[in-house]
PDB file of C-alpha atoms in Angstrom:
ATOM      1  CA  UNK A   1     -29.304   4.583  14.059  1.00 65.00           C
ATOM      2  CA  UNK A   2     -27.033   6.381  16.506  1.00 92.00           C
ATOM      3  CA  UNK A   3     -26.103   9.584  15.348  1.00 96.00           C
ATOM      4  CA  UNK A   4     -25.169  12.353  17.914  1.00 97.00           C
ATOM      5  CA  UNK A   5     -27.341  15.239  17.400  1.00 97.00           C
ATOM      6  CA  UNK A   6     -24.623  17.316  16.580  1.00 98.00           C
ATOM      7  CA  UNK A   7     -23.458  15.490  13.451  1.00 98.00           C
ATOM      8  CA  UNK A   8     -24.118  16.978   9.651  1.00 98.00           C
ATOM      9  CA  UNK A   9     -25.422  14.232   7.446  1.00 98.00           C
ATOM     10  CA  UNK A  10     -26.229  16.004   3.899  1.00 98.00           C
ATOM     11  CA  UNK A  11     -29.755  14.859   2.021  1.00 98.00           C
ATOM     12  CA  UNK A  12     -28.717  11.427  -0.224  1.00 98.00           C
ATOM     13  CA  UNK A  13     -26.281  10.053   1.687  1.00 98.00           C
ATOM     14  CA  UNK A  14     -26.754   6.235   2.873  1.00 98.00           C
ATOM     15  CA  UNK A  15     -25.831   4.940   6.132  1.00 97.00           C
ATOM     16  CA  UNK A  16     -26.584   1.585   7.254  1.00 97.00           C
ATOM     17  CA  UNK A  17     -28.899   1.738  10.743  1.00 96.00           C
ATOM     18  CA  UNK A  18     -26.322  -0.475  12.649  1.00 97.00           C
ATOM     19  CA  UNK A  19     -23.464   2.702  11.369  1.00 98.00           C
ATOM     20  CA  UNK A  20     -22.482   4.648  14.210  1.00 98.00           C
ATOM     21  CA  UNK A  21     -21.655   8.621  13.366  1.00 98.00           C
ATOM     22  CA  UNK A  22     -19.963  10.789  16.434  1.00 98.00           C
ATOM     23  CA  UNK A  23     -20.473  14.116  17.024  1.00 98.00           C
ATOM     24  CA  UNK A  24     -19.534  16.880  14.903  1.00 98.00           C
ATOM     25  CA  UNK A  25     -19.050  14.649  11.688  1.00 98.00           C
ATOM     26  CA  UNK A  26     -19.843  16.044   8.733  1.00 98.00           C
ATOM     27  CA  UNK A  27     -20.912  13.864   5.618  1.00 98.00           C
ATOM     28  CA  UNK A  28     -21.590  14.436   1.842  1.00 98.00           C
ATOM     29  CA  UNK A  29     -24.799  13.963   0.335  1.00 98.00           C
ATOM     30  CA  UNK A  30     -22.754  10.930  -2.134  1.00 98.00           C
ATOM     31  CA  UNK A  31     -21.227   9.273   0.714  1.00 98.00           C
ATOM     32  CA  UNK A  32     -22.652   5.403   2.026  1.00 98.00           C
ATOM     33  CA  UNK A  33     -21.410   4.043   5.124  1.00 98.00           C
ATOM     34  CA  UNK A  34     -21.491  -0.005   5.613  1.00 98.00           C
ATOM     35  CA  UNK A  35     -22.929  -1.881   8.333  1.00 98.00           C
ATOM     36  CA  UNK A  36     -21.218  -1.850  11.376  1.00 98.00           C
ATOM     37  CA  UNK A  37     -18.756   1.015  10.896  1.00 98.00           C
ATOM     38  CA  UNK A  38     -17.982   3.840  13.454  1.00 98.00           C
ATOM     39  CA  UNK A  39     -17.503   7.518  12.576  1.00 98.00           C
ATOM     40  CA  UNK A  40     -15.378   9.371  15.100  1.00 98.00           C
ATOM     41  CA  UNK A  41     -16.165  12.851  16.039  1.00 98.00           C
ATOM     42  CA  UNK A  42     -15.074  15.718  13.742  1.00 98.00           C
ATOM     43  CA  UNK A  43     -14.570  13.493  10.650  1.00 98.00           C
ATOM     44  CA  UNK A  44     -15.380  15.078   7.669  1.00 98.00           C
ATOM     45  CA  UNK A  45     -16.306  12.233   5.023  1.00 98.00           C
ATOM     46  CA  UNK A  46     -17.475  13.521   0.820  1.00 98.00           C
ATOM     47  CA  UNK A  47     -17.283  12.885  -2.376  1.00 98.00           C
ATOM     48  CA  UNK A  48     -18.849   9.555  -3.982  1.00 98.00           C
ATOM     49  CA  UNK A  49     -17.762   8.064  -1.061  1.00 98.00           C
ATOM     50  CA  UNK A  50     -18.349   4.055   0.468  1.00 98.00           C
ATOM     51  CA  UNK A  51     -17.285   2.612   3.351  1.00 98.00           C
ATOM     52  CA  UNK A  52     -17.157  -0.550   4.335  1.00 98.00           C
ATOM     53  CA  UNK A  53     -18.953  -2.631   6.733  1.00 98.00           C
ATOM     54  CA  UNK A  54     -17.008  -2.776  10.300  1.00 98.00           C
ATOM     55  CA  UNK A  55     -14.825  -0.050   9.589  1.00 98.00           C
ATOM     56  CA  UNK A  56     -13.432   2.246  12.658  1.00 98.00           C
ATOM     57  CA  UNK A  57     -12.478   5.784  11.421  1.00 98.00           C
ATOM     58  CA  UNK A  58     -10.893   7.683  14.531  1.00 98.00           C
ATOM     59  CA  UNK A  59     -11.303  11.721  15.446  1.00 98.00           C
ATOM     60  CA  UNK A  60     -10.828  14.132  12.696  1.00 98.00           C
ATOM     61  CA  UNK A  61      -9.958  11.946   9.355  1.00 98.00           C
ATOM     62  CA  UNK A  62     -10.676  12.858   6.552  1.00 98.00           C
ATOM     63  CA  UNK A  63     -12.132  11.164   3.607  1.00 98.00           C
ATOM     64  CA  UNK A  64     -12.668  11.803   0.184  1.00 98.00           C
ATOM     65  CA  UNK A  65     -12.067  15.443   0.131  1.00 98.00           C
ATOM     66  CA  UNK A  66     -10.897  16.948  -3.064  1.00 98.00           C
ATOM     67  CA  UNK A  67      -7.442  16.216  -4.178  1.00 98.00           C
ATOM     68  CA  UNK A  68      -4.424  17.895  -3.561  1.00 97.00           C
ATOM     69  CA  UNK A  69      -4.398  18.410  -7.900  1.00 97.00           C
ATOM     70  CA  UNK A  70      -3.807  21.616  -9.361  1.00 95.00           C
ATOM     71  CA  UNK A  71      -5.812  19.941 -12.677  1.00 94.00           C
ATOM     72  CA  UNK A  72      -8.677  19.031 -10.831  1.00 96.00           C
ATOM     73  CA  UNK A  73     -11.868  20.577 -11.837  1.00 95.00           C
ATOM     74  CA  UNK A  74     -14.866  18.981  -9.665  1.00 96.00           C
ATOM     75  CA  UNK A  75     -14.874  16.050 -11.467  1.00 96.00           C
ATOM     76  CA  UNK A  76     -17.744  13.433  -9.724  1.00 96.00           C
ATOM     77  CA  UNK A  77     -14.980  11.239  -7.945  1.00 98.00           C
ATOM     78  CA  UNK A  78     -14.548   9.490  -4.634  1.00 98.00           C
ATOM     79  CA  UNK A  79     -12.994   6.218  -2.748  1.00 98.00           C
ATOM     80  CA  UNK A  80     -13.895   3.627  -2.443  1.00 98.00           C
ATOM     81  CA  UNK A  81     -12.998   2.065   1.088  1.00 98.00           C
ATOM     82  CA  UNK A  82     -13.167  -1.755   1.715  1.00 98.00           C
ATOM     83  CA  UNK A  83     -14.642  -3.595   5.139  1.00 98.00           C
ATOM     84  CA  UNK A  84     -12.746  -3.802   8.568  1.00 98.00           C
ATOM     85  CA  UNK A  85     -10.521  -1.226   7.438  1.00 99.00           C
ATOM     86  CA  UNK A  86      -8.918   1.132  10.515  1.00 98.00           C
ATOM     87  CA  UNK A  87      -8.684   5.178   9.779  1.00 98.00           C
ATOM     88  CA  UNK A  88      -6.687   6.712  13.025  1.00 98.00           C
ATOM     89  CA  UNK A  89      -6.401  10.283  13.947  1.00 98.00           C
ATOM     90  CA  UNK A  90      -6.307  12.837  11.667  1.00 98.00           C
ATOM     91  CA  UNK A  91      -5.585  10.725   8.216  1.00 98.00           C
ATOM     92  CA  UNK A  92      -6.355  12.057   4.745  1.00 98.00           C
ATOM     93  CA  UNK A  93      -7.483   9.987   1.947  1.00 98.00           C
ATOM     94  CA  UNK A  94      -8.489  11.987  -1.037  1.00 98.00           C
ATOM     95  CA  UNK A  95     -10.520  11.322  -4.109  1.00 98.00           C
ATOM     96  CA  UNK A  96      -9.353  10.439  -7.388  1.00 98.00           C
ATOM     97  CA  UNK A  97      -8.440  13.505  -9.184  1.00 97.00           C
ATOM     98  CA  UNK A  98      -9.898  12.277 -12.824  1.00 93.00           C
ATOM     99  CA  UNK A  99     -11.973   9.859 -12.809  1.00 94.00           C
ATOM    100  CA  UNK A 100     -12.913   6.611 -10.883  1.00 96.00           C
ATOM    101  CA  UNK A 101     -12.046   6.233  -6.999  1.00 98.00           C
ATOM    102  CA  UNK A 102      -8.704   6.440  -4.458  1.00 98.00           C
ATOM    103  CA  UNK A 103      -9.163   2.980  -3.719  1.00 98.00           C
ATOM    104  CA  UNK A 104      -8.467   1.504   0.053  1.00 99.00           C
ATOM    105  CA  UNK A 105      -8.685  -2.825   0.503  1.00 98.00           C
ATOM    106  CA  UNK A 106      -9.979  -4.881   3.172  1.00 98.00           C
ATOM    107  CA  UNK A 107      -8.642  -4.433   6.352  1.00 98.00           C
ATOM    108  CA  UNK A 108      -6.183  -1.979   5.972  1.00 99.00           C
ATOM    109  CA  UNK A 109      -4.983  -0.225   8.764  1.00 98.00           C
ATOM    110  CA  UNK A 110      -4.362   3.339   8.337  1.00 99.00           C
ATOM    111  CA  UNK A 111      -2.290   4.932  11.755  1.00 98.00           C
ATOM    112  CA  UNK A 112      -2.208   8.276  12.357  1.00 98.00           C
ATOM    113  CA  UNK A 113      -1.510  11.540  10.071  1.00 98.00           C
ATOM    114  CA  UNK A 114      -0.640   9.288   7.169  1.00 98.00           C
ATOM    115  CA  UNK A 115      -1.692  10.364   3.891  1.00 98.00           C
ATOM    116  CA  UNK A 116      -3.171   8.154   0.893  1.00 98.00           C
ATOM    117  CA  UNK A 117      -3.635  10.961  -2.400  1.00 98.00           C
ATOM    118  CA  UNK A 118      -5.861  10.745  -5.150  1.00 98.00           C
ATOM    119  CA  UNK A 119      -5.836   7.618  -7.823  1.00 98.00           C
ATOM    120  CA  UNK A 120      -3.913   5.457  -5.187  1.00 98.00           C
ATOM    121  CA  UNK A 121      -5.177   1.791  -5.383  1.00 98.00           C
ATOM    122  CA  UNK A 122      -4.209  -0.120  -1.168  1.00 99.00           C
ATOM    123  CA  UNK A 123      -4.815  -4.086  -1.150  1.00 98.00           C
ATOM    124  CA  UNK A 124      -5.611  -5.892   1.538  1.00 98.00           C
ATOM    125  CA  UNK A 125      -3.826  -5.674   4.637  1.00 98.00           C
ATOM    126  CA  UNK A 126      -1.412  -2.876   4.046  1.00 98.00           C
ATOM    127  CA  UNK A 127      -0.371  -1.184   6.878  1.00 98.00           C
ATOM    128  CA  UNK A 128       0.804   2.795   6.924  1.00 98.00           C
ATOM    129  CA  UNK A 129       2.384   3.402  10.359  1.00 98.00           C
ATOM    130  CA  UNK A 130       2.378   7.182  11.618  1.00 98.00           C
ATOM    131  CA  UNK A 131       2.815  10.373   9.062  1.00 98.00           C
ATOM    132  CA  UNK A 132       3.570   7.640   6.045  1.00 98.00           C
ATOM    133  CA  UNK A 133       2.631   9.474   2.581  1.00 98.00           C
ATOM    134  CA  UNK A 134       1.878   8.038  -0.688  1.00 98.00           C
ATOM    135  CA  UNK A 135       1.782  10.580  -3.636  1.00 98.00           C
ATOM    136  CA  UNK A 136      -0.756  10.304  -6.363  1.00 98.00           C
ATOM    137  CA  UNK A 137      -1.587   7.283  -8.600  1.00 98.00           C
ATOM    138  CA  UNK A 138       0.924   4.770  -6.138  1.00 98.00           C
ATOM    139  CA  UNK A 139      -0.129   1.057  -6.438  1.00 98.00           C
ATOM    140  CA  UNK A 140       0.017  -0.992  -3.231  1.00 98.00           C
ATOM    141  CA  UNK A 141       0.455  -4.646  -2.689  1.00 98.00           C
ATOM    142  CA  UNK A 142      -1.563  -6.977  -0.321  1.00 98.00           C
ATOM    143  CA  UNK A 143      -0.002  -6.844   2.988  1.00 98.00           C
ATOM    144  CA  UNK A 144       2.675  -4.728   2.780  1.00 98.00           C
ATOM    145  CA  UNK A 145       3.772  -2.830   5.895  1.00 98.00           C
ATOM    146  CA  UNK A 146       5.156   0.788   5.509  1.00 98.00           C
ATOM    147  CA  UNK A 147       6.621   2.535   8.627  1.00 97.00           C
ATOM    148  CA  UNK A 148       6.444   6.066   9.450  1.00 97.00           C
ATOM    149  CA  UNK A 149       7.310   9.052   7.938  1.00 97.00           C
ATOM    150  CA  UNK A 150       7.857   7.249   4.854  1.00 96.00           C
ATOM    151  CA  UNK A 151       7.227   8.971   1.485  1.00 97.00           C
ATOM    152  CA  UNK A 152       6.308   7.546  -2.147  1.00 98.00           C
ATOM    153  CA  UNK A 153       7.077   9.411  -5.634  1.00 97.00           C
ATOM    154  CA  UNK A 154       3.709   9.254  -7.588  1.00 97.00           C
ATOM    155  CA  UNK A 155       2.911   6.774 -10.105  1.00 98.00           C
ATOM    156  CA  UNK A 156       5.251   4.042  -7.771  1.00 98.00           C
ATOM    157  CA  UNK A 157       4.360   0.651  -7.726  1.00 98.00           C
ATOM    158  CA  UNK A 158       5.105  -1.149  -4.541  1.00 98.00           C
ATOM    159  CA  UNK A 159       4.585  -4.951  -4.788  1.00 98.00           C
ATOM    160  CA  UNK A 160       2.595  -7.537  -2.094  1.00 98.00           C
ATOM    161  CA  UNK A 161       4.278  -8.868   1.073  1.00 98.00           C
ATOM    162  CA  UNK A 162       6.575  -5.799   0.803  1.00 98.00           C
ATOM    163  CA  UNK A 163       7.908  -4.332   4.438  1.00 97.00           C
ATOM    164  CA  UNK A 164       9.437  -0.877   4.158  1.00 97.00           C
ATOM    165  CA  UNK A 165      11.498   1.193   7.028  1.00 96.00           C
ATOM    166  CA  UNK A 166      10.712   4.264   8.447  1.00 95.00           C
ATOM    167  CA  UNK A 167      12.449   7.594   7.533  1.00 95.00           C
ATOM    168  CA  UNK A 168      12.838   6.418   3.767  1.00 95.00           C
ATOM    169  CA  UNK A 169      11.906   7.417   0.360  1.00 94.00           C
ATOM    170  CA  UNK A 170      11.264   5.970  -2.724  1.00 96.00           C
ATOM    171  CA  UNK A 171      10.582   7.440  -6.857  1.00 96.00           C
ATOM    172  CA  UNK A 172      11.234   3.749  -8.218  1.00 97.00           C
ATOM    173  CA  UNK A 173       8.753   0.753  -8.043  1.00 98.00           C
ATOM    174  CA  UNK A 174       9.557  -1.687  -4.978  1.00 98.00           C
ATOM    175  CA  UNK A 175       9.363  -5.122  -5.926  1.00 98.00           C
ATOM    176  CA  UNK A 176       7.428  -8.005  -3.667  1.00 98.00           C
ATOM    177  CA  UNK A 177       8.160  -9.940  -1.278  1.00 98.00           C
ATOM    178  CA  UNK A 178      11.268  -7.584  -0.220  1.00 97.00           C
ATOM    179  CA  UNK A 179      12.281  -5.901   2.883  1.00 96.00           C
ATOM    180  CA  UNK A 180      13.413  -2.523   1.993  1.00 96.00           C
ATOM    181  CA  UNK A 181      15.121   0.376   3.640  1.00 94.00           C
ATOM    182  CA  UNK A 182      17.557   3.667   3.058  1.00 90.00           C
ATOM    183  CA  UNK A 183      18.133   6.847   1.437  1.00 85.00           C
ATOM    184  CA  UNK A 184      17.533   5.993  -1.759  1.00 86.00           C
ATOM    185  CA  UNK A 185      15.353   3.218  -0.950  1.00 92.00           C
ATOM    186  CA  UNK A 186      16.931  -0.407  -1.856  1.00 94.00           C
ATOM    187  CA  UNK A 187      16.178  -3.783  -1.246  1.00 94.00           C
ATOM    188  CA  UNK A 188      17.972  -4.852   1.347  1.00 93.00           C
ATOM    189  CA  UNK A 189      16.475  -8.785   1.930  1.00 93.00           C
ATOM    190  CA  UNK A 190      13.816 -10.689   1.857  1.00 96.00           C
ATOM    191  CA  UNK A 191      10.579 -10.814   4.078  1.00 97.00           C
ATOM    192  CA  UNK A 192      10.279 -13.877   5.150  1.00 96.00           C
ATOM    193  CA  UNK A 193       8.398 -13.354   8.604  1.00 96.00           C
ATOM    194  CA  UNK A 194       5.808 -12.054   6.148  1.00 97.00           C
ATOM    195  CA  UNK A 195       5.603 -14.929   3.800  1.00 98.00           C
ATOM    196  CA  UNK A 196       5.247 -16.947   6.527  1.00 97.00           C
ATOM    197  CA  UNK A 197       2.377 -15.066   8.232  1.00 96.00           C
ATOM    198  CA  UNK A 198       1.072 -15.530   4.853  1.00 96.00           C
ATOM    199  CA  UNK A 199       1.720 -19.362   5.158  1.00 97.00           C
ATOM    200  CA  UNK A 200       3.263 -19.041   1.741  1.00 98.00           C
ATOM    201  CA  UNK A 201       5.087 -23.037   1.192  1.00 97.00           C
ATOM    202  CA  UNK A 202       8.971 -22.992   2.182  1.00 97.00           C
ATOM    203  CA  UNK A 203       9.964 -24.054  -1.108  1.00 98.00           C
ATOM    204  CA  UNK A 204       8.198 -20.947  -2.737  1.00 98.00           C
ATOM    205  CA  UNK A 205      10.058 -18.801  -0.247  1.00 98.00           C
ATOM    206  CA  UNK A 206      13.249 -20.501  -0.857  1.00 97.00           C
ATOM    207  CA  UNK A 207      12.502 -19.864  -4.645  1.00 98.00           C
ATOM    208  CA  UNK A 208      11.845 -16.581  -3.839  1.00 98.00           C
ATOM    209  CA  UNK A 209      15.351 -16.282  -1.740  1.00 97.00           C
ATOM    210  CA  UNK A 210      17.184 -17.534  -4.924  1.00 97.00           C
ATOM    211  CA  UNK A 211      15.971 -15.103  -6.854  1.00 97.00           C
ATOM    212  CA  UNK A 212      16.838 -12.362  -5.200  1.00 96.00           C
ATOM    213  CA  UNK A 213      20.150 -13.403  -5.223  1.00 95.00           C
ATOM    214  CA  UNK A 214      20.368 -13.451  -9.116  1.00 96.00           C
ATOM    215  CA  UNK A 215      18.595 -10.228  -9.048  1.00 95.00           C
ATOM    216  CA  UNK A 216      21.146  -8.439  -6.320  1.00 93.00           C
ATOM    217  CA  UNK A 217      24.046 -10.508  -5.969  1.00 91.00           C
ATOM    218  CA  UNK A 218      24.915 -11.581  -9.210  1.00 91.00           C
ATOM    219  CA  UNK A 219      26.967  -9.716 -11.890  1.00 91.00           C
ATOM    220  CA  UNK A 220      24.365 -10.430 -14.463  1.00 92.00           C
ATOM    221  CA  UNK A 221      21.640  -6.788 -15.611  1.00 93.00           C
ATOM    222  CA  UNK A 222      17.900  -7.394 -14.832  1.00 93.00           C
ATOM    223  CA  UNK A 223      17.243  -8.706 -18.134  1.00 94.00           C
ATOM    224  CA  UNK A 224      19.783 -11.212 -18.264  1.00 96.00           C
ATOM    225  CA  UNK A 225      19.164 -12.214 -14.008  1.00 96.00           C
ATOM    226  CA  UNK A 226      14.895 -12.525 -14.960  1.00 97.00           C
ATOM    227  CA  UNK A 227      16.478 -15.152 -18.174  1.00 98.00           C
ATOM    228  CA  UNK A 228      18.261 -17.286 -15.837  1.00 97.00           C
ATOM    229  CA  UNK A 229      15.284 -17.347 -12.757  1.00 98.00           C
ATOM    230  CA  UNK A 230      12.941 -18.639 -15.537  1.00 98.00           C
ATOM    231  CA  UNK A 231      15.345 -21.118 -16.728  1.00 97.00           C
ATOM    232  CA  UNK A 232      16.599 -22.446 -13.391  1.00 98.00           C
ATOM    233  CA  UNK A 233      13.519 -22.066 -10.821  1.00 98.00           C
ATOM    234  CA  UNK A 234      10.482 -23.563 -10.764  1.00 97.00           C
ATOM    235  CA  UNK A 235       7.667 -20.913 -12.203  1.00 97.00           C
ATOM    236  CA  UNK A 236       5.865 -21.251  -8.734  1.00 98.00           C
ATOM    237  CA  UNK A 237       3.095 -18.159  -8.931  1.00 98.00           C
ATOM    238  CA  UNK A 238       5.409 -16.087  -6.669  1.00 98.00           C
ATOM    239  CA  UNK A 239       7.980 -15.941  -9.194  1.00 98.00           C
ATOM    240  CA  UNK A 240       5.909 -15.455 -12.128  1.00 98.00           C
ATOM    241  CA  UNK A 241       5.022 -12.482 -10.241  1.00 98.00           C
ATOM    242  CA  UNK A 242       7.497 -11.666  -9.003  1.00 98.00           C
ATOM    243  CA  UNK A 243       9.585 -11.795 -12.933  1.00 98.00           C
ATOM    244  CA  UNK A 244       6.463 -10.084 -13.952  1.00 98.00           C
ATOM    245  CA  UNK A 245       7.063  -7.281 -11.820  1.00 98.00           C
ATOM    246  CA  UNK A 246      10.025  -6.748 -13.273  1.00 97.00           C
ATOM    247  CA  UNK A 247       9.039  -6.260 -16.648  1.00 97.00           C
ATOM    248  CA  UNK A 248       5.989  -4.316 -16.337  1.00 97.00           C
ATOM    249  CA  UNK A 249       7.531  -1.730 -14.248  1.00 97.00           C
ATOM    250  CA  UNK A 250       7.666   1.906 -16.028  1.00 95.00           C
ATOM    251  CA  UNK A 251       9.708   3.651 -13.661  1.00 94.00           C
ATOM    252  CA  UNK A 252      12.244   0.497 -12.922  1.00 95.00           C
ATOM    253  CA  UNK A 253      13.210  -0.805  -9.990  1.00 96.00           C
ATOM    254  CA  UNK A 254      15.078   0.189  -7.241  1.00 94.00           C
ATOM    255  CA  UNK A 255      18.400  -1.269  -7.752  1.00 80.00           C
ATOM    256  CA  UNK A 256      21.184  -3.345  -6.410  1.00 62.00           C
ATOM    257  CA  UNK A 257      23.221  -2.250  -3.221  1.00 53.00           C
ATOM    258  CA  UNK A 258      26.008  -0.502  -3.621  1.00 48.00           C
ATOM    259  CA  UNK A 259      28.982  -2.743  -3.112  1.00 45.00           C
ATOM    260  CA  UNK A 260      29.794  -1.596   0.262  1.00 45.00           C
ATOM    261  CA  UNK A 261      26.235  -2.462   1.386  1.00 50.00           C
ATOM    262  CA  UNK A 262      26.980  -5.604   0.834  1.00 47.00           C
ATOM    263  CA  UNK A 263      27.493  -6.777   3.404  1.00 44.00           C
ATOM    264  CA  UNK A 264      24.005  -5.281   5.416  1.00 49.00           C
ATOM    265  CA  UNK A 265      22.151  -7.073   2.490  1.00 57.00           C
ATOM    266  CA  UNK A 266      20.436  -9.950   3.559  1.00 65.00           C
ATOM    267  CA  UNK A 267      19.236 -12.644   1.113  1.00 65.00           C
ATOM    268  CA  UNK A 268      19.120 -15.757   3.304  1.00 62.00           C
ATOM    269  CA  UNK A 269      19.996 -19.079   1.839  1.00 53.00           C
ATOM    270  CA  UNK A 270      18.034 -21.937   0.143  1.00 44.00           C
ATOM    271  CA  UNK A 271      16.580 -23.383   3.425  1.00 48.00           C
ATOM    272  CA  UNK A 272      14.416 -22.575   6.102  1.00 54.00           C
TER     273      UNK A 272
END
């Protein structure tokens, strides 16, 4: 097992022999590392930690420290990291403040100073660019893409195949599917490129393109707009979802552009 002399590896924790720990790491007595995986130097990695197999965490992140939670009161918590996932330079995922784990999918990749808090659930394949920050108890999507310097209001939901620009904010749920961007945050089109790297059918993403358009461009409220999608397009799983989304959400979803965005709104048409 090659572990530099210098590193810290508390009494109970497990690391696979083929784990590779850098110098000046320090790791909890809860934590287990996955086959594969490589520590950078001065990484500090607690709690009832795991990690992956094939994971690459960079210099000086941090992992599973306690919460930034004025309520928390040493409560036996942790994440829970899945395999091939990337941690660069000095990120900070933090353990669930209650109960249960801060939970990070497969292959996630995780660039530098961003910030995943406590209770946070990543899919697969989401993608934090530089200094993006999620507050506590945010819900992420498979494959969405957030750029930097981003920040999410706690308790958001932001659905799958979501791609959000950089220097934005959000405290309302972002629906799937969507390309989003300002300040507020709205939806301001449809990510296809991402369906497609997804190799989602072209009639699902044309379904998906008129629906957004009886969402955003129509006079019609949510309510009556989600009616009319279930009544005129095919219930492909996308928008089931994608209806469901709507109706689930708790802190609603960011809404239509104002009408002299209009015209930066892009929806697409029926075809590819």
């Amino acid at each position: 097992m090659p572990i530099h002399k210098t590193a810290i590896i508390e009494d109970g924790a497990i690391i696979d022999p083929t784990a590779e720990i850098g110098p000046y790491v320090v790791i909890g007595p809860n934590v287990k590392i996955g086959a594969g995986t490589k520590i950078g130097a001065h990484s500090v990695i607690d709690g009832h930690t795991t990690i992956g197999n094939d994971c690459k965490i960079y210099a000086s992140a941090s992992i599973g420290l306690d919460p930034q939670d004025i309520s928390y009161k040493g409560q036996p918590t942790g994440v829970s990291m899945g395999d091939r996932v990337t941690v660069r330079e000095f990120v900070t995922v933090h353990r669930a403040s209650k109960e249960g784990v801060t939970v990070v999918g497969d292959d996630c990749f995780l660039m530098a100073y961003s910030h995943v808090a406590h209770d946070d659930v990543l899919g697969k394949g989401v993608i934090m660019a530089n200094g993006a920050t999620l507050a506590g108890h945010v819900t992420v999507g498979d494959h969405t893409v957030m750029a930097g310097v981003l920040i999410v209001h706690q308790f958001v939901r932001i659905g799958r195949l979501n791609m959000i620009s950089g220097m934005t904010g959000t405290r309302l749920d972002l629906p799937p599917f969507a390309m989003c961007d300002g300040r507020p945050t709205r939806v301001r089109g449809v990510n296809i490129i991402g369906m497609r790297r997804q190799k989602m059918a072209a009639e699902n993403r044309s379904a998906i393109k008129k629906a957004f358009r009886m969402i955003y461009r129509s006079d019609e409220n949510i309510t009556q707009a989600l009616e009319r999608i279930e009544n005129e397009i095919h219930p492909y799983p996308e928008i089931v979802e994608l209806v469901d989304f709507y109706r689930t959400s708790k802190r609603g979803v960011t809404g239509k552009t104002a009408p002299d965005e209009d015209a930066e709104a892009n929806f697409g048409d029926d075809t590819d």
